[in-house]
């Protein structure tokens, strides 16, 4: 099936946080400067793949479907789990009673278009806490036939939740549902992705869906929330020492909060100081890390440089 572009992204300019009506990453509003060109960073596809595989908040919207009030698009809740197949499709686990499951039960190929929106929120308390959003639009169908067991195993590998136990073997087929058979408690849906947009701390850009399958999620991501919370609560003094690496930008009295962590470095949000306001600073590791052991070594080297 070809993947034409142009599927509408229903909320690409709308914040789900009522206190933030601008784009989550507008430099002049959020104090989140984008990196200079040439700075080492994850690609757009890697950042999106990381968000899809993460525990960040996700919502699913059907395009062209109508709710009880006649609205032409409506949210269908939050999938319990999601992952990416080797072909670049996104597999979603949703309630069998959800609007998405009911609409997709008899969907064929490109009958039903949908958008998933992933919102990345910093795991520590900082001003302008939303770090970014990603939107993936495409065509939604149930996972059928022999693919169900494979997709259930893939979901269970990435998200070991109890709802997945026996899912690949026990789901009723869409035909059974249309004949009045019992509706399964959970259903796996496949989103064949046709368009991707990401707007985050790095950039606002379109991502080629073909790149999603080959992109690797960031290896630090599964541990990021716990590590940032630990750094903030137990090593705030070490984070504050990083101010010494900023040269003229550094100042006494600033508050430093670790905002983001990935395989290429640490991002810290500084607030206060003589000038007031806030700004972000990136502290790159000497080399990209591939595991927790490498991350520990990189963090020790970073703190050692700040101490001297």
Coordinates of C-alpha atoms in Angstrom, one line a residue:
X1 CA 0.0 0.0 0.0
X2 CA 1.4 3.4 -0.9
X3 CA 1.8 6.1 1.7
X4 CA 0.5 9.4 0.4
X5 CA 1.0 12.5 2.5
X6 CA -1.6 15.1 3.5
X7 CA -3.6 13.4 6.3
X8 CA -4.7 16.2 8.6
X9 CA -3.0 16.5 12.0
X10 CA -5.9 17.6 14.1
X11 CA -4.1 19.3 17.0
X12 CA -0.6 20.1 15.7
X13 CA -1.0 23.6 17.0
X14 CA -3.1 22.9 20.0
X15 CA -1.7 22.2 23.5
X16 CA -3.4 19.7 25.7
X17 CA -2.2 21.8 28.7
X18 CA -4.7 24.6 29.2
X19 CA -1.9 26.8 30.6
X20 CA 0.2 26.5 27.5
X21 CA -1.6 27.7 24.4
X22 CA 1.6 28.2 22.3
X23 CA 3.7 25.5 20.8
X24 CA 5.6 23.6 23.5
X25 CA 8.9 24.6 22.0
X26 CA 8.5 28.2 20.9
X27 CA 11.9 29.7 21.8
X28 CA 10.6 33.1 22.8
X29 CA 7.7 31.8 24.9
X30 CA 9.2 28.7 26.5
X31 CA 12.9 29.6 27.1
X32 CA 13.9 26.4 25.3
X33 CA 16.5 27.5 22.7
X34 CA 17.0 25.0 19.8
X35 CA 20.6 23.8 19.3
X36 CA 22.9 25.4 16.8
X37 CA 23.4 23.6 13.5
X38 CA 26.0 20.9 13.7
X39 CA 25.4 20.0 17.3
X40 CA 25.3 16.3 18.0
X41 CA 21.8 15.1 18.5
X42 CA 19.3 12.3 17.8
X43 CA 17.7 12.4 14.4
X44 CA 14.0 13.2 14.1
X45 CA 13.2 9.6 13.4
X46 CA 15.1 8.4 16.5
X47 CA 13.3 11.0 18.7
X48 CA 9.9 9.9 17.4
X49 CA 10.8 6.2 17.7
X50 CA 11.9 6.9 21.3
X51 CA 8.6 8.6 22.1
X52 CA 6.5 5.8 20.6
X53 CA 8.4 3.2 22.6
X54 CA 8.3 5.3 25.8
X55 CA 5.7 5.7 28.5
X56 CA 4.8 9.2 27.5
X57 CA 1.2 10.1 27.3
X58 CA -0.6 9.2 24.1
X59 CA -4.0 9.9 22.7
X60 CA -5.8 8.5 19.6
X61 CA -8.1 10.5 17.3
X62 CA -10.2 9.1 14.5
X63 CA -10.5 11.3 11.4
X64 CA -13.9 11.6 9.7
X65 CA -15.6 9.4 12.4
X66 CA -18.6 11.0 14.2
X67 CA -19.4 11.0 17.9
X68 CA -22.8 11.1 19.4
X69 CA -22.9 14.9 18.9
X70 CA -22.0 14.7 15.2
X71 CA -18.4 15.9 15.6
X72 CA -16.3 14.9 12.6
X73 CA -13.4 13.8 14.7
X74 CA -13.1 12.6 18.3
X75 CA -10.6 11.3 20.7
X76 CA -10.9 7.6 21.6
X77 CA -8.9 7.5 24.8
X78 CA -5.4 6.3 25.6
X79 CA -3.9 3.1 24.3
X80 CA -2.6 0.8 27.0
X81 CA 0.6 0.1 25.1
X82 CA 2.2 0.6 21.7
X83 CA 5.3 -0.4 19.8
X84 CA 6.8 -0.3 16.3
X85 CA 7.0 -3.3 14.0
X86 CA 10.0 -4.1 11.8
X87 CA 8.0 -2.6 8.9
X88 CA 7.5 0.7 10.7
X89 CA 3.8 0.3 11.6
X90 CA 2.7 1.3 15.0
X91 CA 0.8 -1.4 17.0
X92 CA -1.7 -0.1 19.6
X93 CA -3.4 -2.0 22.4
X94 CA -6.8 -0.5 23.1
X95 CA -9.9 -1.5 25.0
X96 CA -12.2 -3.7 23.0
X97 CA -15.1 -1.4 24.0
X98 CA -13.3 1.7 22.8
X99 CA -14.6 3.8 19.8
X100 CA -11.3 2.9 18.0
X101 CA -11.9 -0.8 18.4
X102 CA -15.5 -0.6 17.2
X103 CA -14.6 1.6 14.2
X104 CA -11.6 -0.5 13.2
X105 CA -13.4 -3.9 13.6
X106 CA -14.6 -3.7 9.9
X107 CA -12.0 -1.2 8.5
X108 CA -10.2 -2.2 5.4
X109 CA -6.8 -0.8 4.2
X110 CA -7.3 3.0 4.0
X111 CA -10.9 3.2 5.1
X112 CA -10.2 4.6 8.6
X113 CA -7.6 7.4 9.1
X114 CA -6.3 8.2 12.6
X115 CA -3.7 10.3 14.4
X116 CA -1.8 9.4 17.6
X117 CA -0.5 12.3 19.5
X118 CA 2.3 11.7 22.0
X119 CA 3.1 14.3 24.7
X120 CA 6.5 14.3 26.4
X121 CA 6.4 15.8 29.9
X122 CA 9.5 16.4 32.0
X123 CA 9.6 14.0 35.0
X124 CA 10.8 16.8 37.2
X125 CA 9.1 20.1 38.1
X126 CA 10.3 22.9 35.9
X127 CA 8.7 25.9 34.2
X128 CA 7.2 24.9 30.8
X129 CA 7.2 21.3 31.6
X130 CA 6.1 19.9 28.2
X131 CA 9.2 19.0 26.4
X132 CA 7.6 18.2 23.1
X133 CA 5.0 16.4 21.0
X134 CA 4.9 14.0 18.1
X135 CA 2.0 13.3 15.8
X136 CA 1.8 10.1 13.6
X137 CA -1.1 10.0 11.1
X138 CA -2.1 7.0 9.0
X139 CA -4.6 4.2 8.4
X140 CA -6.0 2.1 11.2
X141 CA -7.0 -1.5 11.0
X142 CA -7.2 -4.4 13.4
X143 CA -4.2 -6.8 13.7
X144 CA -5.5 -9.9 12.0
X145 CA -4.8 -13.6 11.5
X146 CA -1.3 -14.9 12.2
X147 CA 0.0 -11.4 12.9
X148 CA -1.8 -11.3 16.2
X149 CA 0.5 -13.6 18.0
X150 CA 3.6 -11.9 16.6
X151 CA 2.4 -8.4 17.5
X152 CA 1.3 -9.5 21.0
X153 CA 4.8 -10.9 21.6
X154 CA 6.3 -7.7 20.3
X155 CA 4.1 -5.6 22.6
X156 CA 4.8 -7.8 25.6
X157 CA 8.6 -7.5 25.0
X158 CA 8.4 -3.7 25.0
X159 CA 5.5 -3.3 27.5
X160 CA 5.0 -6.3 29.8
X161 CA 1.5 -5.5 31.0
X162 CA -1.0 -8.0 32.2
X163 CA -3.5 -7.2 29.5
X164 CA -1.3 -8.9 26.9
X165 CA -1.4 -12.4 28.5
X166 CA -2.8 -14.8 25.8
X167 CA -3.9 -11.9 23.6
X168 CA -2.5 -13.3 20.4
X169 CA -4.5 -16.5 20.6
X170 CA -7.7 -15.3 22.2
X171 CA -9.0 -12.4 20.2
X172 CA -12.2 -12.8 18.3
X173 CA -12.0 -12.0 14.6
X174 CA -13.7 -8.9 13.2
X175 CA -16.1 -11.2 11.4
X176 CA -17.1 -12.8 14.7
X177 CA -17.7 -9.4 16.2
X178 CA -20.0 -8.4 13.3
X179 CA -22.0 -11.6 13.7
X180 CA -22.6 -10.7 17.3
X181 CA -19.8 -12.7 19.0
X182 CA -18.3 -11.6 22.2
X183 CA -16.1 -8.5 22.1
X184 CA -12.6 -9.0 23.4
X185 CA -11.5 -7.1 26.4
X186 CA -8.5 -5.8 24.5
X187 CA -7.8 -5.3 20.8
X188 CA -4.6 -4.7 18.9
X189 CA -4.8 -2.1 16.1
X190 CA -2.2 -1.4 13.4
X191 CA -1.5 2.2 12.3
X192 CA 0.2 2.2 8.9
X193 CA 2.0 5.5 9.2
X194 CA 1.7 8.0 6.4
X195 CA 2.9 11.3 8.0
X196 CA 4.9 12.2 11.0
X197 CA 5.6 15.6 12.7
X198 CA 7.6 16.2 15.8
X199 CA 8.0 19.5 17.7
X200 CA 10.4 19.2 20.7
X201 CA 13.5 20.6 22.4
X202 CA 15.5 19.9 19.3
X203 CA 13.4 21.0 16.4
X204 CA 10.1 21.2 14.7
X205 CA 10.2 19.0 11.6
X206 CA 8.6 16.4 9.4
X207 CA 9.9 12.9 9.6
X208 CA 9.9 10.4 6.7
X209 CA 7.7 7.4 7.8
X210 CA 10.2 5.1 6.1
X211 CA 12.8 6.1 8.5
X212 CA 10.8 5.1 11.6
X213 CA 11.4 1.4 11.1
X214 CA 15.2 1.7 10.9
X215 CA 15.5 4.2 13.7
X216 CA 16.6 2.9 17.1
X217 CA 15.0 4.2 20.3
X218 CA 17.4 6.0 22.6
X219 CA 18.9 3.4 25.1
X220 CA 18.7 5.9 27.9
X221 CA 15.0 6.5 27.6
X222 CA 13.7 3.6 29.8
X223 CA 15.8 4.9 32.7
X224 CA 15.6 8.7 32.0
X225 CA 12.7 9.5 34.4
X226 CA 14.2 7.7 37.3
X227 CA 17.7 9.1 36.7
X228 CA 16.5 12.7 36.3
X229 CA 14.4 12.5 39.5
X230 CA 17.4 11.0 41.3
X231 CA 19.7 13.7 40.1
X232 CA 17.3 16.4 41.0
X233 CA 16.5 15.1 44.5
X234 CA 19.9 13.7 45.6
X235 CA 22.5 15.5 43.5
X236 CA 21.2 19.0 43.1
X237 CA 24.5 20.5 44.2
X238 CA 26.3 18.6 41.4
X239 CA 23.8 19.8 38.8
X240 CA 24.3 23.4 40.1
X241 CA 28.1 23.1 39.7
X242 CA 27.5 22.7 35.9
X243 CA 26.9 26.4 35.9
X244 CA 30.7 26.8 36.1
X245 CA 31.0 25.4 32.6
X246 CA 28.8 28.1 31.1
X247 CA 31.4 30.9 31.1
X248 CA 29.8 34.3 31.0
X249 CA 26.3 32.8 31.0
X250 CA 26.8 31.3 34.4
X251 CA 25.8 33.3 37.5
X252 CA 25.5 32.8 41.2
X253 CA 22.0 32.2 42.6
X254 CA 20.6 30.3 39.6
X255 CA 18.5 27.3 40.1
X256 CA 19.5 24.3 38.0
X257 CA 17.1 21.4 37.2
X258 CA 18.0 18.4 35.0
X259 CA 15.5 18.5 32.2
X260 CA 16.4 15.8 29.7
X261 CA 18.9 13.0 29.3
X262 CA 19.7 10.9 26.3
X263 CA 22.7 9.0 24.8
X264 CA 24.4 12.2 23.7
X265 CA 24.2 14.4 26.7
X266 CA 22.3 16.1 29.6
X267 CA 20.1 19.2 29.2
X268 CA 19.7 21.5 32.3
X269 CA 17.2 24.3 32.8
X270 CA 18.6 27.3 34.6
X271 CA 16.3 29.9 36.2
X272 CA 16.9 33.0 38.3
X273 CA 20.2 34.8 38.6
X274 CA 20.8 38.5 38.2
X275 CA 19.1 38.6 34.8
X276 CA 16.1 36.6 35.8
X277 CA 14.2 34.4 33.4
X278 CA 15.3 31.0 32.3
X279 CA 17.4 29.3 29.7
X280 CA 18.6 25.7 28.8
X281 CA 22.1 24.5 28.4
X282 CA 23.2 21.2 26.8
X283 CA 26.2 19.3 28.2
X284 CA 27.4 16.8 25.6
X285 CA 29.1 13.6 26.6
X286 CA 32.5 12.9 25.1
X287 CA 31.0 10.0 23.1
X288 CA 27.4 8.8 22.8
X289 CA 26.6 6.1 25.4
X290 CA 25.1 2.8 24.6
X291 CA 24.1 1.5 28.1
X292 CA 23.8 2.4 31.7
X293 CA 27.4 1.7 32.5
X294 CA 28.6 4.0 29.8
X295 CA 26.1 6.6 31.1
X296 CA 27.5 6.5 34.6
X297 CA 31.0 7.0 33.2
X298 CA 29.9 9.9 31.1
X299 CA 28.1 11.6 34.0
X300 CA 31.1 11.2 36.3
X301 CA 33.3 12.8 33.6
X302 CA 30.8 15.7 33.3
X303 CA 30.7 16.4 37.0
X304 CA 34.5 16.1 37.3
X305 CA 34.9 18.7 34.6
X306 CA 32.5 21.1 36.4
X307 CA 34.3 20.6 39.7
X308 CA 37.6 21.7 38.2

